[in-house]
Every structure is written in C-alpha cells, then in structure tokens.
PDB file of C-alpha atoms and ligand atoms in Angstrom:
ATOM      1  CA  MET A   1     -13.934  12.892 -17.988  1.00  0.00           C
ATOM      2  CA  THR A   2     -11.981  14.940 -20.407  1.00  0.00           C
ATOM      3  CA  GLU A   3      -9.188  16.319 -17.847  1.00  0.00           C
ATOM      4  CA  PRO A   4      -5.556  14.678 -18.812  1.00  0.00           C
ATOM      5  CA  GLY A   5      -5.117  11.880 -16.463  1.00  0.00           C
ATOM      6  CA  PRO A   6      -1.940  10.992 -14.558  1.00  0.00           C
ATOM      7  CA  GLY A   7      -1.732   7.603 -16.268  1.00  0.00           C
ATOM      8  CA  LEU A   8      -2.212   4.267 -14.658  1.00  0.00           C
ATOM      9  CA  ASP A   9       1.200   4.302 -12.750  1.00  0.00           C
ATOM     10  CA  GLY A  10       0.676   7.778 -11.570  1.00  0.00           C
ATOM     11  CA  ALA A  11      -3.011   6.588 -10.361  1.00  0.00           C
ATOM     12  CA  LEU A  12      -1.599   3.669  -8.291  1.00  0.00           C
ATOM     13  CA  ALA A  13       1.157   5.809  -6.930  1.00  0.00           C
ATOM     14  CA  LEU A  14      -1.654   7.680  -5.141  1.00  0.00           C
ATOM     15  CA  ILE A  15      -2.281   4.501  -2.789  1.00  0.00           C
ATOM     16  CA  ALA A  16      -0.890   5.191   0.746  1.00  0.00           C
ATOM     17  CA  ASP A  17       0.660   2.527   2.854  1.00  0.00           C
ATOM     18  CA  VAL A  18      -0.280   2.926   6.630  1.00  0.00           C
ATOM     19  CA  PRO A  19       1.689   1.000   8.972  1.00  0.00           C
ATOM     20  CA  ASP A  20      -0.045  -0.886  11.985  1.00  0.00           C
ATOM     21  CA  PHE A  21      -3.835  -0.400  10.781  1.00  0.00           C
ATOM     22  CA  PRO A  22      -6.084  -1.275  11.777  1.00  0.00           C
ATOM     23  CA  GLU A  23      -3.901  -3.455  14.213  1.00  0.00           C
ATOM     24  CA  PRO A  24      -0.222  -3.549  14.689  1.00  0.00           C
ATOM     25  CA  GLY A  25       1.545  -5.386  11.963  1.00  0.00           C
ATOM     26  CA  ILE A  26      -0.993  -4.795   9.071  1.00  0.00           C
ATOM     27  CA  LEU A  27       0.383  -2.723   6.406  1.00  0.00           C
ATOM     28  CA  PHE A  28      -3.132  -0.719   5.232  1.00  0.00           C
ATOM     29  CA  LYS A  29      -3.408   0.190   1.626  1.00  0.00           C
ATOM     30  CA  ASP A  30      -5.235   3.439   1.675  1.00  0.00           C
ATOM     31  CA  ILE A  31      -6.896   3.692  -1.772  1.00  0.00           C
ATOM     32  CA  THR A  32      -8.874   7.176  -0.737  1.00  0.00           C
ATOM     33  CA  PRO A  33      -6.102   9.477  -2.445  1.00  0.00           C
ATOM     34  CA  LEU A  34      -6.725   7.755  -5.743  1.00  0.00           C
ATOM     35  CA  LEU A  35     -10.559   8.015  -5.268  1.00  0.00           C
ATOM     36  CA  ALA A  36     -10.311  11.712  -4.667  1.00  0.00           C
ATOM     37  CA  ASP A  37      -8.387  12.467  -8.147  1.00  0.00           C
ATOM     38  CA  HIS A  38     -10.756  12.192 -10.952  1.00  0.00           C
ATOM     39  CA  GLY A  39      -7.891  11.341 -13.630  1.00  0.00           C
ATOM     40  CA  ALA A  40      -6.799   8.693 -11.458  1.00  0.00           C
ATOM     41  CA  LEU A  41      -9.947   6.946 -10.578  1.00  0.00           C
ATOM     42  CA  HIS A  42     -10.993   7.216 -14.439  1.00  0.00           C
ATOM     43  CA  GLU A  43      -7.836   5.325 -15.407  1.00  0.00           C
ATOM     44  CA  VAL A  44      -8.014   2.630 -12.671  1.00  0.00           C
ATOM     45  CA  VAL A  45     -11.875   1.769 -13.607  1.00  0.00           C
ATOM     46  CA  LEU A  46     -11.280   1.428 -17.515  1.00  0.00           C
ATOM     47  CA  ALA A  47      -8.011  -0.708 -16.384  1.00  0.00           C
ATOM     48  CA  LEU A  48     -10.210  -2.754 -14.040  1.00  0.00           C
ATOM     49  CA  ALA A  49     -13.048  -2.984 -16.864  1.00  0.00           C
ATOM     50  CA  ALA A  50     -10.533  -4.183 -19.510  1.00  0.00           C
ATOM     51  CA  PRO A  51     -10.347  -8.024 -18.662  1.00  0.00           C
ATOM     52  CA  ALA A  52     -14.207  -7.983 -19.061  1.00  0.00           C
ATOM     53  CA  ARG A  53     -13.969  -6.844 -22.849  1.00  0.00           C
ATOM     54  CA  GLY A  54     -13.778  -9.239 -25.875  1.00  0.00           C
ATOM     55  CA  ALA A  55     -11.480  -7.965 -28.668  1.00  0.00           C
ATOM     56  CA  ASP A  56     -14.104  -5.717 -29.926  1.00  0.00           C
ATOM     57  CA  GLY A  57     -14.331  -3.933 -26.869  1.00  0.00           C
ATOM     58  CA  ALA A  58     -18.004  -5.118 -25.910  1.00  0.00           C
ATOM     59  CA  PRO A  59     -18.354  -6.705 -22.700  1.00  0.00           C
ATOM     60  CA  ILE A  60     -18.440 -10.297 -22.155  1.00  0.00           C
ATOM     61  CA  VAL A  61     -19.696 -10.397 -18.664  1.00  0.00           C
ATOM     62  CA  ASP A  62     -23.605 -10.011 -17.532  1.00  0.00           C
ATOM     63  CA  LYS A  63     -22.700  -8.337 -14.099  1.00  0.00           C
ATOM     64  CA  VAL A  64     -19.920  -6.689 -12.001  1.00  0.00           C
ATOM     65  CA  LEU A  65     -19.918  -7.996  -8.404  1.00  0.00           C
ATOM     66  CA  GLY A  66     -18.225  -5.679  -5.856  1.00  0.00           C
ATOM     67  CA  MET A  67     -17.407  -6.851  -2.477  1.00  0.00           C
ATOM     68  CA  GLU A  68     -18.299  -4.598   0.700  1.00  0.00           C
ATOM     69  CA  SER A  69     -17.191  -2.051   0.805  1.00  0.00           C
ATOM     70  CA  ARG A  70     -14.356  -0.766  -1.286  1.00  0.00           C
ATOM     71  CA  GLY A  71     -15.796  -3.330  -3.881  1.00  0.00           C
ATOM     72  CA  PHE A  72     -18.835  -1.056  -4.207  1.00  0.00           C
ATOM     73  CA  ILE A  73     -16.877   2.029  -4.575  1.00  0.00           C
ATOM     74  CA  LEU A  74     -14.754   0.500  -7.482  1.00  0.00           C
ATOM     75  CA  GLY A  75     -17.297  -2.085  -8.981  1.00  0.00           C
ATOM     76  CA  ALA A  76     -20.254   0.248  -9.710  1.00  0.00           C
ATOM     77  CA  PRO A  77     -17.975   2.590 -12.026  1.00  0.00           C
ATOM     78  CA  VAL A  78     -16.488  -0.510 -13.550  1.00  0.00           C
ATOM     79  CA  ALA A  79     -20.107  -1.609 -14.451  1.00  0.00           C
ATOM     80  CA  LEU A  80     -21.084   1.549 -16.051  1.00  0.00           C
ATOM     81  CA  ALA A  81     -18.179   1.628 -18.153  1.00  0.00           C
ATOM     82  CA  LEU A  82     -18.786  -1.711 -19.434  1.00  0.00           C
ATOM     83  CA  GLY A  83     -22.734  -1.015 -19.943  1.00  0.00           C
ATOM     84  CA  VAL A  84     -23.646  -3.857 -17.643  1.00  0.00           C
ATOM     85  CA  GLY A  85     -25.321  -4.003 -13.940  1.00  0.00           C
ATOM     86  CA  PHE A  86     -23.745  -3.992 -10.874  1.00  0.00           C
ATOM     87  CA  VAL A  87     -24.272  -6.371  -7.763  1.00  0.00           C
ATOM     88  CA  PRO A  88     -23.327  -5.575  -4.134  1.00  0.00           C
ATOM     89  CA  VAL A  89     -22.097  -8.953  -2.156  1.00  0.00           C
ATOM     90  CA  ARG A  90     -22.739  -7.945   1.525  1.00  0.00           C
ATOM     91  CA  LYS A  91     -21.344  -8.943   5.217  1.00  0.00           C
ATOM     92  CA  ALA A  92     -24.402 -10.839   6.900  1.00  0.00           C
ATOM     93  CA  GLY A  93     -27.364  -9.459   7.530  1.00  0.00           C
ATOM     94  CA  LYS A  94     -27.155  -6.248   5.457  1.00  0.00           C
ATOM     95  CA  LEU A  95     -29.477  -7.471   2.335  1.00  0.00           C
ATOM     96  CA  PRO A  96     -33.134  -7.709   2.925  1.00  0.00           C
ATOM     97  CA  ARG A  97     -34.331 -10.289   0.834  1.00  0.00           C
ATOM     98  CA  GLU A  98     -33.518 -13.735   0.271  1.00  0.00           C
ATOM     99  CA  THR A  99     -29.535 -14.662  -0.100  1.00  0.00           C
ATOM    100  CA  PHE A 100     -27.377 -17.311  -0.228  1.00  0.00           C
ATOM    101  CA  ALA A 101     -24.428 -17.134   2.202  1.00  0.00           C
ATOM    102  CA  VAL A 102     -20.929 -18.388   2.623  1.00  0.00           C
ATOM    103  CA  SER A 103     -18.772 -18.319   5.528  1.00  0.00           C
ATOM    104  CA  TYR A 104     -14.948 -18.331   5.533  1.00  0.00           C
ATOM    105  CA  GLU A 105     -11.954 -18.407   7.804  1.00  0.00           C
ATOM    106  CA  LEU A 106     -10.506 -15.335   8.938  1.00  0.00           C
ATOM    107  CA  GLU A 107      -7.104 -14.885  10.888  1.00  0.00           C
ATOM    108  CA  TYR A 108      -9.147 -14.984  14.025  1.00  0.00           C
ATOM    109  CA  GLY A 109     -12.902 -15.993  13.724  1.00  0.00           C
ATOM    110  CA  GLU A 110     -15.027 -16.243  10.629  1.00  0.00           C
ATOM    111  CA  ALA A 111     -16.734 -14.003   8.234  1.00  0.00           C
ATOM    112  CA  THR A 112     -20.024 -14.460   6.125  1.00  0.00           C
ATOM    113  CA  LEU A 113     -20.883 -12.970   3.027  1.00  0.00           C
ATOM    114  CA  GLU A 114     -24.315 -12.711   1.205  1.00  0.00           C
ATOM    115  CA  LEU A 115     -25.633 -12.233  -2.237  1.00  0.00           C
ATOM    116  CA  HIS A 116     -29.415 -11.779  -3.172  1.00  0.00           C
ATOM    117  CA  ARG A 117     -30.502 -14.936  -4.730  1.00  0.00           C
ATOM    118  CA  ASP A 118     -31.828 -13.532  -7.646  1.00  0.00           C
ATOM    119  CA  SER A 119     -29.364 -10.900  -8.331  1.00  0.00           C
ATOM    120  CA  VAL A 120     -27.518 -13.460 -10.501  1.00  0.00           C
ATOM    121  CA  ARG A 121     -29.361 -15.621 -12.710  1.00  0.00           C
ATOM    122  CA  PRO A 122     -28.093 -19.114 -13.946  1.00  0.00           C
ATOM    123  CA  GLY A 123     -25.720 -19.225 -16.952  1.00  0.00           C
ATOM    124  CA  GLU A 124     -24.464 -15.415 -16.625  1.00  0.00           C
ATOM    125  CA  ARG A 125     -21.085 -14.517 -16.137  1.00  0.00           C
ATOM    126  CA  VAL A 126     -19.328 -12.299 -13.873  1.00  0.00           C
ATOM    127  CA  LEU A 127     -16.648 -10.142 -12.902  1.00  0.00           C
ATOM    128  CA  LEU A 128     -15.682  -9.561  -9.313  1.00  0.00           C
ATOM    129  CA  VAL A 129     -14.091  -6.555  -8.614  1.00  0.00           C
ATOM    130  CA  ASP A 130     -12.448  -5.200  -4.922  1.00  0.00           C
ATOM    131  CA  ASP A 131      -9.453  -2.903  -4.025  1.00  0.00           C
ATOM    132  CA  VAL A 132      -6.912  -5.689  -2.456  1.00  0.00           C
ATOM    133  CA  LEU A 133      -6.561  -9.279  -2.854  1.00  0.00           C
ATOM    134  CA  ALA A 134      -4.825 -10.383   0.103  1.00  0.00           C
ATOM    135  CA  THR A 135      -5.549 -14.123   1.642  1.00  0.00           C
ATOM    136  CA  GLY A 136      -8.051 -14.650  -1.354  1.00  0.00           C
ATOM    137  CA  GLY A 137     -10.807 -15.424   1.493  1.00  0.00           C
ATOM    138  CA  THR A 138     -13.356 -12.797   0.199  1.00  0.00           C
ATOM    139  CA  ALA A 139     -12.759 -13.476  -3.330  1.00  0.00           C
ATOM    140  CA  ARG A 140     -12.967 -17.325  -2.751  1.00  0.00           C
ATOM    141  CA  ALA A 141     -16.266 -16.895  -0.743  1.00  0.00           C
ATOM    142  CA  THR A 142     -17.624 -14.873  -3.453  1.00  0.00           C
ATOM    143  CA  VAL A 143     -17.150 -17.150  -6.094  1.00  0.00           C
ATOM    144  CA  ASP A 144     -18.768 -19.770  -4.145  1.00  0.00           C
ATOM    145  CA  LEU A 145     -21.795 -17.419  -3.892  1.00  0.00           C
ATOM    146  CA  VAL A 146     -21.846 -17.121  -7.501  1.00  0.00           C
ATOM    147  CA  GLU A 147     -21.588 -20.730  -8.200  1.00  0.00           C
ATOM    148  CA  ARG A 148     -24.293 -21.092  -5.891  1.00  0.00           C
ATOM    149  CA  CYS A 149     -26.741 -18.880  -8.214  1.00  0.00           C
ATOM    150  CA  GLY A 150     -25.775 -21.106 -10.749  1.00  0.00           C
ATOM    151  CA  ALA A 151     -23.438 -18.590 -12.530  1.00  0.00           C
ATOM    152  CA  SER A 152     -19.830 -18.293 -13.391  1.00  0.00           C
ATOM    153  CA  VAL A 153     -16.980 -16.343 -12.691  1.00  0.00           C
ATOM    154  CA  HIS A 154     -15.303 -14.862 -15.620  1.00  0.00           C
ATOM    155  CA  GLY A 155     -12.382 -13.364 -13.385  1.00  0.00           C
ATOM    156  CA  VAL A 156     -11.362 -10.900 -10.450  1.00  0.00           C
ATOM    157  CA  ALA A 157     -10.089  -7.683 -10.979  1.00  0.00           C
ATOM    158  CA  VAL A 158      -8.314  -5.916  -8.099  1.00  0.00           C
ATOM    159  CA  LEU A 159      -6.356  -2.656  -7.800  1.00  0.00           C
ATOM    160  CA  MET A 160      -3.438  -4.385  -6.018  1.00  0.00           C
ATOM    161  CA  GLU A 161      -2.604  -8.147  -5.018  1.00  0.00           C
ATOM    162  CA  LEU A 162      -0.365  -8.596  -1.952  1.00  0.00           C
ATOM    163  CA  GLY A 163       2.131 -11.244  -3.421  1.00  0.00           C
ATOM    164  CA  PHE A 164       3.385 -12.630  -0.315  1.00  0.00           C
ATOM    165  CA  LEU A 165       0.086 -14.191   0.580  1.00  0.00           C
ATOM    166  CA  PRO A 166      -1.571 -17.056  -1.353  1.00  0.00           C
ATOM    167  CA  GLY A 167      -4.437 -15.431  -2.846  1.00  0.00           C
ATOM    168  CA  ARG A 168      -4.470 -16.819  -6.169  1.00  0.00           C
ATOM    169  CA  GLU A 169      -4.039 -20.069  -4.946  1.00  0.00           C
ATOM    170  CA  ALA A 170      -7.361 -19.716  -3.163  1.00  0.00           C
ATOM    171  CA  LEU A 171      -8.918 -18.985  -6.231  1.00  0.00           C
ATOM    172  CA  GLY A 172      -7.823 -21.812  -8.373  1.00  0.00           C
ATOM    173  CA  ASP A 173      -8.184 -21.363 -11.912  1.00  0.00           C
ATOM    174  CA  VAL A 174     -10.236 -18.171 -11.663  1.00  0.00           C
ATOM    175  CA  PRO A 175      -8.216 -15.757 -13.616  1.00  0.00           C
ATOM    176  CA  VAL A 176      -6.804 -12.565 -11.424  1.00  0.00           C
ATOM    177  CA  THR A 177      -6.038  -9.354 -13.003  1.00  0.00           C
ATOM    178  CA  THR A 178      -3.992  -7.013 -10.697  1.00  0.00           C
ATOM    179  CA  LEU A 179      -3.139  -3.643 -11.750  1.00  0.00           C
ATOM    180  CA  LEU A 180      -0.004  -3.810  -9.043  1.00  0.00           C
ATOM    181  CA  THR A 181       1.470  -6.530  -7.128  1.00  0.00           C
ATOM    182  CA  VAL A 182       3.156  -5.476  -4.010  1.00  0.00           C
TER     183      VAL A 182
HETATM  184  P1  AMP B   1      -8.786 -11.351   1.700  1.00  0.00           P
HETATM  185  O1  AMP B   1      -9.933 -11.914   2.158  1.00  0.00           O
HETATM  186  O2  AMP B   1      -7.585 -11.835   2.663  1.00  0.00           O
HETATM  187  O3  AMP B   1      -8.231 -11.442   0.236  1.00  0.00           O
HETATM  188  O4  AMP B   1      -8.842  -9.685   1.892  1.00  0.00           O
HETATM  189  C1  AMP B   1      -9.468  -9.212   1.178  1.00  0.00           C
HETATM  190  C2  AMP B   1     -10.143  -7.509   1.593  1.00  0.00           C
HETATM  191  O5  AMP B   1      -9.613  -7.164   2.914  1.00  0.00           O
HETATM  192  C3  AMP B   1     -10.496  -7.086   0.857  1.00  0.00           C
HETATM  193  O6  AMP B   1     -12.022  -6.540   0.662  1.00  0.00           O
HETATM  194  C4  AMP B   1      -9.655  -5.613   1.240  1.00  0.00           C
HETATM  195  O7  AMP B   1     -10.388  -4.165   1.107  1.00  0.00           O
HETATM  196  C5  AMP B   1      -9.292  -5.764   2.653  1.00  0.00           C
HETATM  197  N1  AMP B   1      -7.751  -5.698   3.012  1.00  0.00           N
HETATM  198  C6  AMP B   1      -7.036  -6.888   2.951  1.00  0.00           C
HETATM  199  N2  AMP B   1      -5.651  -6.645   3.397  1.00  0.00           N
HETATM  200  C7  AMP B   1      -5.758  -5.523   3.380  1.00  0.00           C
HETATM  201  C8  AMP B   1      -4.582  -4.424   3.320  1.00  0.00           C
HETATM  202  N3  AMP B   1      -3.311  -4.416   3.654  1.00  0.00           N
HETATM  203  N4  AMP B   1      -4.992  -2.961   2.900  1.00  0.00           N
HETATM  204  C9  AMP B   1      -6.047  -2.794   2.783  1.00  0.00           C
HETATM  205  N5  AMP B   1      -7.180  -3.438   2.679  1.00  0.00           N
HETATM  206  C10 AMP B   1      -6.779  -4.801   2.863  1.00  0.00           C
END
C-alpha cells in the first residue's frame, strides 16, 4: 500500500451512477470502479475504520460486521485495518450453523438476514459496514441481530447515505458515519 492515493474525494468520485438498475426508477450506485483502484480502496477502508478507533488510534470495537454482499468486500479489509475479526451477516439459508434471524420489510415483500449465534459474544461492541445506507432496513435488522447476541453496535459506517431516505431515523441513536451524502 505504497502508491499515492487519489484522496478520499477522488476515491468517492469513482462511484458510478447507473440509472434504472436493477429496475426503472432506481439510481444504482456502482462501487466497482472504486474497488478496482487500489489507492481509492485504501482511502475508503481507512476512512470507514476511523469511527472505530479511539483517540490513541487503537480499535474500540471487538468485531466488524459486513452485510451481504458489498458489506463483505468493504468490511473484511476494515476489520484487517483495525486488527479485529470480521463477521458476515447473510441472507436467509446461507449460514451453515445455528443462527439468529431477523426479517424486515422491503418495498415489495420481506427479507431475512441471519448471523451465526456464536459469532458475536455477549458484551462485545461491533462496527457495521456496508456500501449504501438507503431506507435503513438492512442496517436496522443487523442492529437487532447484534442485540440478540447480547452485544452492542458502536456505529454504522457506510460509503454513502441516500439523504432523501430515512435511513438514519430507522437506526435511532446508533451513530452513522457516511463518507458521502447524496
Ligand atoms: P436499505 O436496507 O434500504 O438501507 O438498503 C441498503 C442495501 O441495499 C445496501 O446493502 C446496498 O448495497 C443496497 N442499496 C440500496 N439502495 C442502493 C442504491 N441506490 N445503489 C446501490 N445499492 C443500493
């Protein structure tokens, strides 16, 4: 990780807007150009890890949780940068051992997320990482899963928040760090 980076603003400028994907009316935020640029990826990983560091730079969380699937891509390097473990939050039926499950409303229908019961221990503090905070349904369900484990959420860190949607409200008093609001 020695090459000069593009700076955080330059990194975020690599996110591409794709109109009408995956369906008409949705402006999809495509992070793959950012992921493909080492310097940009390095910048955003450090920035997403920052809210989980104390004043001395040491981690103040025990785990990083990433939500399927772009939260895996961003969350695992954030965990490595912090020096803590990574835990995947997966869609229903993907995790092989005993899970907690939480269902939440989508615009049409319902989705379920799962977490291995033993992946977060009682009393631990975790950072949630994802690419986009939209309605907040995914993050809210993940907060509920963490609390089912007897642990607590230190904060949610996302690349981007869709400011015209009530994602933060869904999260109540859980702190949200976003690198960009659109
Ligand atoms: P939500 O549960 O509504 O906050 O949606 C968050 C999840 O949906 C994240 O995991 C995102 O990856 C994805 N998502 C929602 N809206 C968009 C968008 N406009 N572009 C890309 N991904 C999105």
